[in-house]
PDB file of C-alpha atoms in Angstrom:
ATOM      1  CA  MET A  20     -21.615  55.142 -90.443  1.00 48.00           C
ATOM      2  CA  ILE A  21     -20.292  53.795 -93.674  1.00 48.00           C
ATOM      3  CA  ASN A  22     -19.528  50.077 -93.507  1.00 49.00           C
ATOM      4  CA  HIS A  23     -20.339  48.839 -96.996  1.00 47.00           C
ATOM      5  CA  VAL A  24     -17.936  46.940 -99.252  1.00 49.00           C
ATOM      6  CA  SER A  25     -17.188  49.958-101.393  1.00 86.00           C
ATOM      7  CA  LEU A  26     -16.906  53.358 -99.769  1.00 90.00           C
ATOM      8  CA  ARG A  27     -17.458  55.085-103.101  1.00 91.00           C
ATOM      9  CA  GLN A  28     -20.621  53.104-103.740  1.00 92.00           C
ATOM     10  CA  ALA A  29     -21.814  53.728-100.201  1.00 93.00           C
ATOM     11  CA  VAL A  30     -21.276  57.496-100.490  1.00 95.00           C
ATOM     12  CA  TYR A  31     -22.917  57.452-103.912  1.00 95.00           C
ATOM     13  CA  ALA A  32     -25.937  55.589-102.496  1.00 94.00           C
ATOM     14  CA  PHE A  33     -26.169  58.062 -99.592  1.00 95.00           C
ATOM     15  CA  LEU A  34     -26.177  61.062-101.940  1.00 96.00           C
ATOM     16  CA  CYS A  35     -28.688  59.407-104.276  1.00 95.00           C
ATOM     17  CA  ASP A  36     -30.982  58.870-101.301  1.00 94.00           C
ATOM     18  CA  GLN A  37     -30.634  62.551-100.367  1.00 94.00           C
ATOM     19  CA  LEU A  38     -31.486  63.558-103.944  1.00 94.00           C
ATOM     20  CA  GLN A  39     -34.416  61.182-104.180  1.00 92.00           C
ATOM     21  CA  SER A  40     -35.947  62.275-100.889  1.00 91.00           C
ATOM     22  CA  GLY A  41     -35.555  65.952-101.803  1.00 89.00           C
ATOM     23  CA  ALA A  42     -33.240  66.598 -98.854  1.00 91.00           C
ATOM     24  CA  LEU A  43     -30.785  67.761-101.524  1.00 92.00           C
ATOM     25  CA  ALA A  44     -32.605  70.082-103.896  1.00 90.00           C
ATOM     26  CA  PRO A  45     -31.605  71.932-107.087  1.00 91.00           C
ATOM     27  CA  GLY A  46     -29.258  74.799-106.260  1.00 92.00           C
ATOM     28  CA  ASP A  47     -28.112  73.373-102.915  1.00 94.00           C
ATOM     29  CA  ARG A  48     -24.366  73.405-102.272  1.00 94.00           C
ATOM     30  CA  ILE A  49     -22.393  70.531-100.724  1.00 95.00           C
ATOM     31  CA  CYS A  50     -19.336  71.254 -98.592  1.00 92.00           C
ATOM     32  CA  LEU A  51     -16.833  68.436 -99.119  1.00 91.00           C
ATOM     33  CA  ASN A  52     -15.002  68.982 -95.820  1.00 92.00           C
ATOM     34  CA  SER A  53     -18.169  68.902 -93.735  1.00 93.00           C
ATOM     35  CA  LEU A  54     -19.682  65.957 -95.609  1.00 94.00           C
ATOM     36  CA  SER A  55     -16.446  63.973 -95.312  1.00 93.00           C
ATOM     37  CA  GLU A  56     -16.491  64.545 -91.564  1.00 93.00           C
ATOM     38  CA  HIS A  57     -20.222  63.776 -91.326  1.00 92.00           C
ATOM     39  CA  LEU A  58     -19.841  60.417 -93.099  1.00 93.00           C
ATOM     40  CA  GLY A  59     -16.532  59.558 -91.491  1.00 92.00           C
ATOM     41  CA  VAL A  60     -14.792  58.901 -94.813  1.00 91.00           C
ATOM     42  CA  SER A  61     -11.839  60.411 -96.588  1.00 90.00           C
ATOM     43  CA  LYS A  62     -12.323  62.837 -99.455  1.00 90.00           C
ATOM     44  CA  THR A  63     -11.220  60.281-102.064  1.00 90.00           C
ATOM     45  CA  PRO A  64     -14.367  58.107-102.104  1.00 93.00           C
ATOM     46  CA  LEU A  65     -16.440  61.265-101.668  1.00 94.00           C
ATOM     47  CA  ARG A  66     -14.872  62.903-104.717  1.00 93.00           C
ATOM     48  CA  ASP A  67     -15.241  59.690-106.718  1.00 94.00           C
ATOM     49  CA  ALA A  68     -18.952  59.498-105.888  1.00 95.00           C
ATOM     50  CA  LEU A  69     -19.454  63.157-106.779  1.00 96.00           C
ATOM     51  CA  ILE A  70     -17.603  62.725-110.074  1.00 95.00           C
ATOM     52  CA  GLN A  71     -19.997  59.886-110.922  1.00 95.00           C
ATOM     53  CA  LEU A  72     -22.973  62.094-110.045  1.00 96.00           C
ATOM     54  CA  GLU A  73     -21.555  64.876-112.201  1.00 96.00           C
ATOM     55  CA  VAL A  74     -21.125  62.524-115.175  1.00 94.00           C
ATOM     56  CA  GLU A  75     -24.748  61.442-114.706  1.00 94.00           C
ATOM     57  CA  GLY A  76     -25.893  65.066-114.691  1.00 93.00           C
ATOM     58  CA  PHE A  77     -27.042  65.412-111.072  1.00 96.00           C
ATOM     59  CA  VAL A  78     -24.420  67.834-109.751  1.00 96.00           C
ATOM     60  CA  THR A  79     -21.828  70.340-110.938  1.00 96.00           C
ATOM     61  CA  ILE A  80     -18.397  70.391-109.300  1.00 94.00           C
ATOM     62  CA  LEU A  81     -17.348  74.023-108.892  1.00 91.00           C
ATOM     63  CA  ALA A  82     -13.660  74.875-108.649  1.00 82.00           C
ATOM     64  CA  ARG A  83     -12.907  75.916-105.030  1.00 76.00           C
ATOM     65  CA  ARG A  84     -16.623  76.459-104.365  1.00 75.00           C
ATOM     66  CA  GLY A  85     -17.841  72.980-103.519  1.00 84.00           C
ATOM     67  CA  VAL A  86     -20.536  71.079-105.390  1.00 95.00           C
ATOM     68  CA  GLU A  87     -23.936  72.318-106.539  1.00 95.00           C
ATOM     69  CA  VAL A  88     -27.023  70.221-107.291  1.00 95.00           C
ATOM     70  CA  ARG A  89     -28.018  70.931-110.874  1.00 94.00           C
ATOM     71  CA  ARG A  90     -31.332  72.515-111.726  1.00 92.00           C
ATOM     72  CA  LEU A  91     -33.436  70.704-114.308  1.00 91.00           C
ATOM     73  CA  THR A  92     -34.271  72.991-117.236  1.00 93.00           C
ATOM     74  CA  LEU A  93     -36.634  72.593-120.151  1.00 94.00           C
ATOM     75  CA  GLN A  94     -33.601  72.108-122.399  1.00 95.00           C
ATOM     76  CA  ASP A  95     -32.347  69.321-120.124  1.00 94.00           C
ATOM     77  CA  ILE A  96     -35.711  67.590-120.452  1.00 96.00           C
ATOM     78  CA  ARG A  97     -35.720  67.991-124.232  1.00 97.00           C
ATOM     79  CA  GLU A  98     -32.196  66.555-124.572  1.00 97.00           C
ATOM     80  CA  SER A  99     -32.886  63.637-122.209  1.00 97.00           C
ATOM     81  CA  TYR A 100     -36.055  62.705-124.088  1.00 98.00           C
ATOM     82  CA  GLN A 101     -34.163  62.811-127.375  1.00 98.00           C
ATOM     83  CA  ILE A 102     -31.325  60.623-126.070  1.00 98.00           C
ATOM     84  CA  VAL A 103     -33.523  58.006-124.390  1.00 98.00           C
ATOM     85  CA  GLY A 104     -35.910  57.884-127.349  1.00 98.00           C
ATOM     86  CA  ALA A 105     -33.088  57.378-129.845  1.00 98.00           C
ATOM     87  CA  LEU A 106     -31.450  54.632-127.766  1.00 98.00           C
ATOM     88  CA  GLU A 107     -34.643  52.732-126.963  1.00 98.00           C
ATOM     89  CA  GLY A 108     -35.861  53.045-130.553  1.00 98.00           C
ATOM     90  CA  ALA A 109     -32.601  51.571-131.839  1.00 98.00           C
ATOM     91  CA  VAL A 110     -32.852  48.675-129.386  1.00 98.00           C
ATOM     92  CA  ILE A 111     -36.433  47.891-130.392  1.00 98.00           C
ATOM     93  CA  ARG A 112     -35.414  47.773-134.033  1.00 98.00           C
ATOM     94  CA  GLU A 113     -32.566  45.416-133.141  1.00 97.00           C
ATOM     95  CA  VAL A 114     -34.495  42.982-130.907  1.00 98.00           C
ATOM     96  CA  PHE A 115     -37.908  43.247-132.563  1.00 98.00           C
ATOM     97  CA  GLU A 116     -38.324  39.544-133.349  1.00 98.00           C
ATOM     98  CA  ALA A 117     -37.333  38.523-129.816  1.00 98.00           C
ATOM     99  CA  LEU A 118     -39.931  40.947-128.436  1.00 98.00           C
ATOM    100  CA  ARG A 119     -42.660  39.127-130.378  1.00 98.00           C
ATOM    101  CA  ASP A 120     -42.185  35.959-128.332  1.00 98.00           C
ATOM    102  CA  GLU A 121     -45.469  35.242-126.535  1.00 98.00           C
ATOM    103  CA  THR A 122     -43.782  34.980-123.135  1.00 98.00           C
ATOM    104  CA  VAL A 123     -42.199  38.397-123.620  1.00 98.00           C
ATOM    105  CA  LEU A 124     -45.480  39.920-124.797  1.00 98.00           C
ATOM    106  CA  ARG A 125     -47.324  38.577-121.761  1.00 98.00           C
ATOM    107  CA  ARG A 126     -44.593  39.989-119.528  1.00 98.00           C
ATOM    108  CA  LEU A 127     -45.012  43.437-121.107  1.00 98.00           C
ATOM    109  CA  GLU A 128     -48.795  43.264-120.766  1.00 98.00           C
ATOM    110  CA  SER A 129     -48.560  42.189-117.128  1.00 98.00           C
ATOM    111  CA  LEU A 130     -46.135  44.993-116.256  1.00 98.00           C
ATOM    112  CA  ASN A 131     -48.353  47.558-117.967  1.00 98.00           C
ATOM    113  CA  GLU A 132     -51.413  46.440-116.015  1.00 98.00           C
ATOM    114  CA  GLU A 133     -49.447  46.412-112.763  1.00 98.00           C
ATOM    115  CA  GLN A 134     -48.354  49.982-113.495  1.00 98.00           C
ATOM    116  CA  ARG A 135     -51.959  51.006-114.090  1.00 97.00           C
ATOM    117  CA  GLY A 136     -52.979  49.629-110.724  1.00 97.00           C
ATOM    118  CA  ALA A 137     -50.006  51.186-108.917  1.00 96.00           C
ATOM    119  CA  VAL A 138     -50.509  54.695-110.285  1.00 94.00           C
ATOM    120  CA  THR A 139     -54.266  54.513-109.633  1.00 94.00           C
ATOM    121  CA  ARG A 140     -53.577  53.627-105.990  1.00 95.00           C
ATOM    122  CA  GLY A 141     -50.936  56.337-105.681  1.00 92.00           C
ATOM    123  CA  GLU A 142     -48.123  53.819-105.206  1.00 93.00           C
ATOM    124  CA  TYR A 143     -45.568  55.995-106.993  1.00 90.00           C
ATOM    125  CA  ASP A 144     -42.455  54.149-105.860  1.00 90.00           C
ATOM    126  CA  ARG A 145     -43.872  50.873-107.154  1.00 95.00           C
ATOM    127  CA  TYR A 146     -45.048  52.545-110.346  1.00 95.00           C
ATOM    128  CA  TYR A 147     -41.592  53.996-111.014  1.00 94.00           C
ATOM    129  CA  HIS A 148     -39.852  50.638-110.654  1.00 95.00           C
ATOM    130  CA  LEU A 149     -42.488  48.802-112.712  1.00 98.00           C
ATOM    131  CA  ASN A 150     -42.040  51.385-115.449  1.00 97.00           C
ATOM    132  CA  LEU A 151     -38.274  50.800-115.430  1.00 97.00           C
ATOM    133  CA  ALA A 152     -38.909  47.046-115.590  1.00 98.00           C
ATOM    134  CA  PHE A 153     -41.212  47.471-118.620  1.00 98.00           C
ATOM    135  CA  HIS A 154     -38.542  49.284-120.606  1.00 98.00           C
ATOM    136  CA  ASP A 155     -35.815  46.972-119.306  1.00 97.00           C
ATOM    137  CA  VAL A 156     -37.585  44.061-121.009  1.00 98.00           C
ATOM    138  CA  PHE A 157     -36.259  45.220-124.359  1.00 97.00           C
ATOM    139  CA  LEU A 158     -33.094  46.877-123.041  1.00 97.00           C
ATOM    140  CA  ASP A 159     -32.087  43.540-121.499  1.00 97.00           C
ATOM    141  CA  LEU A 160     -32.562  41.761-124.834  1.00 97.00           C
ATOM    142  CA  SER A 161     -29.845  43.902-126.352  1.00 95.00           C
ATOM    143  CA  GLY A 162     -26.280  42.713-126.154  1.00 88.00           C
ATOM    144  CA  ASN A 163     -25.152  46.228-125.211  1.00 93.00           C
ATOM    145  CA  ARG A 164     -24.320  46.064-121.508  1.00 87.00           C
ATOM    146  CA  SER A 165     -23.799  49.831-121.202  1.00 93.00           C
ATOM    147  CA  LEU A 166     -27.302  50.834-122.271  1.00 95.00           C
ATOM    148  CA  LYS A 167     -28.920  50.817-118.854  1.00 94.00           C
ATOM    149  CA  GLN A 168     -25.934  52.627-117.343  1.00 93.00           C
ATOM    150  CA  ILE A 169     -26.717  55.472-119.748  1.00 95.00           C
ATOM    151  CA  VAL A 170     -30.509  55.368-119.723  1.00 97.00           C
ATOM    152  CA  HIS A 171     -31.298  54.801-116.035  1.00 96.00           C
ATOM    153  CA  PRO A 172     -29.576  57.958-114.675  1.00 95.00           C
ATOM    154  CA  LEU A 173     -31.397  60.049-117.288  1.00 96.00           C
ATOM    155  CA  LYS A 174     -34.712  58.578-116.164  1.00 96.00           C
ATOM    156  CA  GLN A 175     -33.815  59.101-112.507  1.00 93.00           C
ATOM    157  CA  ARG A 176     -33.105  62.754-113.144  1.00 92.00           C
ATOM    158  CA  LEU A 177     -36.345  63.152-115.088  1.00 94.00           C
ATOM    159  CA  TYR A 178     -38.689  61.271-112.780  1.00 92.00           C
ATOM    160  CA  ASP A 179     -37.217  60.190-109.480  1.00 88.00           C
ATOM    161  CA  PHE A 180     -34.532  62.600-108.219  1.00 88.00           C
ATOM    162  CA  PRO A 181     -36.357  64.024-106.362  1.00 88.00           C
ATOM    163  CA  ARG A 182     -39.341  61.694-106.316  1.00 82.00           C
ATOM    164  CA  ARG A 183     -42.420  63.622-107.337  1.00 82.00           C
ATOM    165  CA  ARG A 184     -46.147  63.072-107.138  1.00 81.00           C
ATOM    166  CA  TYR A 185     -47.118  61.660-110.490  1.00 88.00           C
ATOM    167  CA  LEU A 186     -49.818  63.155-112.713  1.00 93.00           C
ATOM    168  CA  ILE A 187     -52.389  60.397-113.285  1.00 94.00           C
ATOM    169  CA  GLU A 188     -53.526  61.822-116.631  1.00 96.00           C
ATOM    170  CA  TRP A 189     -49.946  61.878-117.898  1.00 96.00           C
ATOM    171  CA  GLU A 190     -49.175  58.369-116.676  1.00 96.00           C
ATOM    172  CA  MET A 191     -52.361  57.035-118.266  1.00 97.00           C
ATOM    173  CA  GLN A 192     -51.116  58.506-121.545  1.00 97.00           C
ATOM    174  CA  HIS A 193     -47.808  56.689-121.017  1.00 97.00           C
ATOM    175  CA  LEU A 194     -49.637  53.422-120.347  1.00 98.00           C
ATOM    176  CA  GLY A 195     -51.736  53.908-123.467  1.00 98.00           C
ATOM    177  CA  GLU A 196     -48.556  54.307-125.480  1.00 98.00           C
ATOM    178  CA  HIS A 197     -47.219  51.113-123.919  1.00 98.00           C
ATOM    179  CA  GLY A 198     -50.399  49.382-125.053  1.00 98.00           C
ATOM    180  CA  GLN A 199     -49.985  50.649-128.613  1.00 98.00           C
ATOM    181  CA  PHE A 200     -46.378  49.464-128.565  1.00 98.00           C
ATOM    182  CA  ILE A 201     -47.446  45.954-127.525  1.00 98.00           C
ATOM    183  CA  ASP A 202     -50.111  45.922-130.243  1.00 98.00           C
ATOM    184  CA  HIS A 203     -47.514  46.848-132.883  1.00 98.00           C
ATOM    185  CA  LEU A 204     -45.315  44.003-131.647  1.00 98.00           C
ATOM    186  CA  ARG A 205     -48.169  41.497-131.916  1.00 98.00           C
ATOM    187  CA  GLN A 206     -49.002  42.676-135.421  1.00 98.00           C
ATOM    188  CA  GLY A 207     -45.388  42.513-136.597  1.00 98.00           C
ATOM    189  CA  ARG A 208     -45.165  46.261-137.264  1.00 98.00           C
ATOM    190  CA  ARG A 209     -41.486  46.959-136.582  1.00 98.00           C
ATOM    191  CA  GLN A 210     -41.349  50.586-137.767  1.00 98.00           C
ATOM    192  CA  GLU A 211     -44.529  51.539-135.917  1.00 98.00           C
ATOM    193  CA  ALA A 212     -43.196  49.917-132.712  1.00 98.00           C
ATOM    194  CA  VAL A 213     -39.998  51.944-133.028  1.00 98.00           C
ATOM    195  CA  GLN A 214     -41.878  55.162-133.744  1.00 98.00           C
ATOM    196  CA  ILE A 215     -44.354  54.900-130.843  1.00 98.00           C
ATOM    197  CA  ILE A 216     -41.475  54.646-128.366  1.00 98.00           C
ATOM    198  CA  ARG A 217     -38.948  56.955-130.039  1.00 98.00           C
ATOM    199  CA  ASP A 218     -41.196  59.692-131.441  1.00 98.00           C
ATOM    200  CA  VAL A 219     -44.312  59.573-129.244  1.00 98.00           C
ATOM    201  CA  HIS A 220     -43.469  58.014-125.867  1.00 98.00           C
ATOM    202  CA  TRP A 221     -40.184  59.932-125.781  1.00 98.00           C
ATOM    203  CA  GLY A 222     -41.426  62.743-128.001  1.00 98.00           C
ATOM    204  CA  PHE A 223     -40.820  66.070-126.280  1.00 97.00           C
ATOM    205  CA  GLU A 224     -43.769  67.821-127.904  1.00 95.00           C
ATOM    206  CA  SER A 225     -46.085  64.860-127.213  1.00 94.00           C
ATOM    207  CA  HIS A 226     -45.742  65.463-123.478  1.00 95.00           C
ATOM    208  CA  ARG A 227     -44.783  69.110-123.207  1.00 94.00           C
ATOM    209  CA  LYS A 228     -48.145  70.183-121.775  1.00 93.00           C
ATOM    210  CA  TYR A 229     -47.474  68.109-118.635  1.00 94.00           C
ATOM    211  CA  PHE A 230     -44.031  69.469-117.832  1.00 92.00           C
ATOM    212  CA  THR A 231     -45.150  72.603-115.973  1.00 86.00           C
ATOM    213  CA  GLY A 232     -47.352  70.591-113.632  1.00 86.00           C
ATOM    214  CA  PHE A 233     -44.797  67.854-113.021  1.00 91.00           C
ATOM    215  CA  TYR A 234     -41.570  69.863-112.810  1.00 85.00           C
ATOM    216  CA  ARG A 235     -41.024  73.064-110.869  1.00 70.00           C
ATOM    217  CA  LEU A 236     -38.647  74.347-113.488  1.00 61.00           C
ATOM    218  CA  GLU A 237     -36.156  76.905-112.168  1.00 48.00           C
ATOM    219  CA  GLU A 238     -38.146  77.242-108.939  1.00 47.00           C
ATOM    220  CA  GLY A 239     -35.893  75.223-106.658  1.00 45.00           C
ATOM    221  CA  ARG A 240     -37.366  74.309-103.273  1.00 47.00           C
ATOM    222  CA  SER A 241     -40.669  75.669-102.020  1.00 40.00           C
ATOM    223  CA  SER A 242     -41.063  76.944 -98.493  1.00 35.00           C
ATOM    224  CA  GLN A 243     -43.138  73.873 -97.644  1.00 38.00           C
ATOM    225  CA  ASP A 244     -40.380  71.397 -98.574  1.00 46.00           C
ATOM    226  CA  VAL A 245     -37.996  71.792 -95.653  1.00 43.00           C
ATOM    227  CA  SER A 246     -37.192  74.382 -93.051  1.00 45.00           C
ATOM    228  CA  PRO A 247     -33.691  75.907 -92.817  1.00 45.00           C
ATOM    229  CA  GLU A 248     -33.293  74.405 -89.352  1.00 50.00           C
ATOM    230  CA  THR A 249     -33.240  70.900 -90.861  1.00 65.00           C
ATOM    231  CA  SER A 250     -30.244  71.631 -93.087  1.00 78.00           C
ATOM    232  CA  PRO A 251     -27.224  69.487 -92.151  1.00 85.00           C
ATOM    233  CA  PRO A 252     -23.894  71.288 -91.651  1.00 83.00           C
ATOM    234  CA  TRP A 253     -22.496  69.941 -94.942  1.00 90.00           C
ATOM    235  CA  MET A 254     -25.252  71.559 -97.019  1.00 90.00           C
ATOM    236  CA  GLN A 255     -25.892  75.168 -98.002  1.00 87.00           C
ATOM    237  CA  ARG A 256     -29.473  75.844 -99.008  1.00 84.00           C
ATOM    238  CA  ALA A 257     -30.279  77.392-102.373  1.00 70.00           C
TER     239      ALA A 257
END
């Protein structure tokens, strides 16, 4: 079943796919013995993949009790917004002049319009990746190679693991903030560009009203998500 170059990466990719699809939901338990047998791999690459997922905040490894998929709480959301906002704000301050290049500005404008079209058509997978690409424009201009390794898992946990149906009103607010950011870049307003991303776009209170509708905080899986009969032998339902 697993025939990729790196067993750890292959197991990691498999588990990420299970998280993204919702097959693994908050509160679910993973049995290492059963999963190792299911994938046909030893426990070493499995443990390594799970350690990576724990570092990224997706699971908790429980001593002698397997692995549990972490529930996303309001405090988790607050902390993630604060971290991503601080990091992206610092990058924008650092690479501000490079962001004002006309080619870069047109790239940002194009990505924002593509996002608008994708979310309007309900193409949520495309919208998610376009949104990552928009923010990666300035993350990639930084010389810090570790930034995306920190930021992307936080965004995955917030928006894509599991993939949710996006709220059009909320995403239109995001796109409006992107537009304000681009305008600040064009006008040479460094501090305002930093603030719109750090304090508004990633401002917890700016978006709090949407959280209840977007996240099922502390609710776990609804009865419509999956029936118990579909649970694989390596998983214990919440």
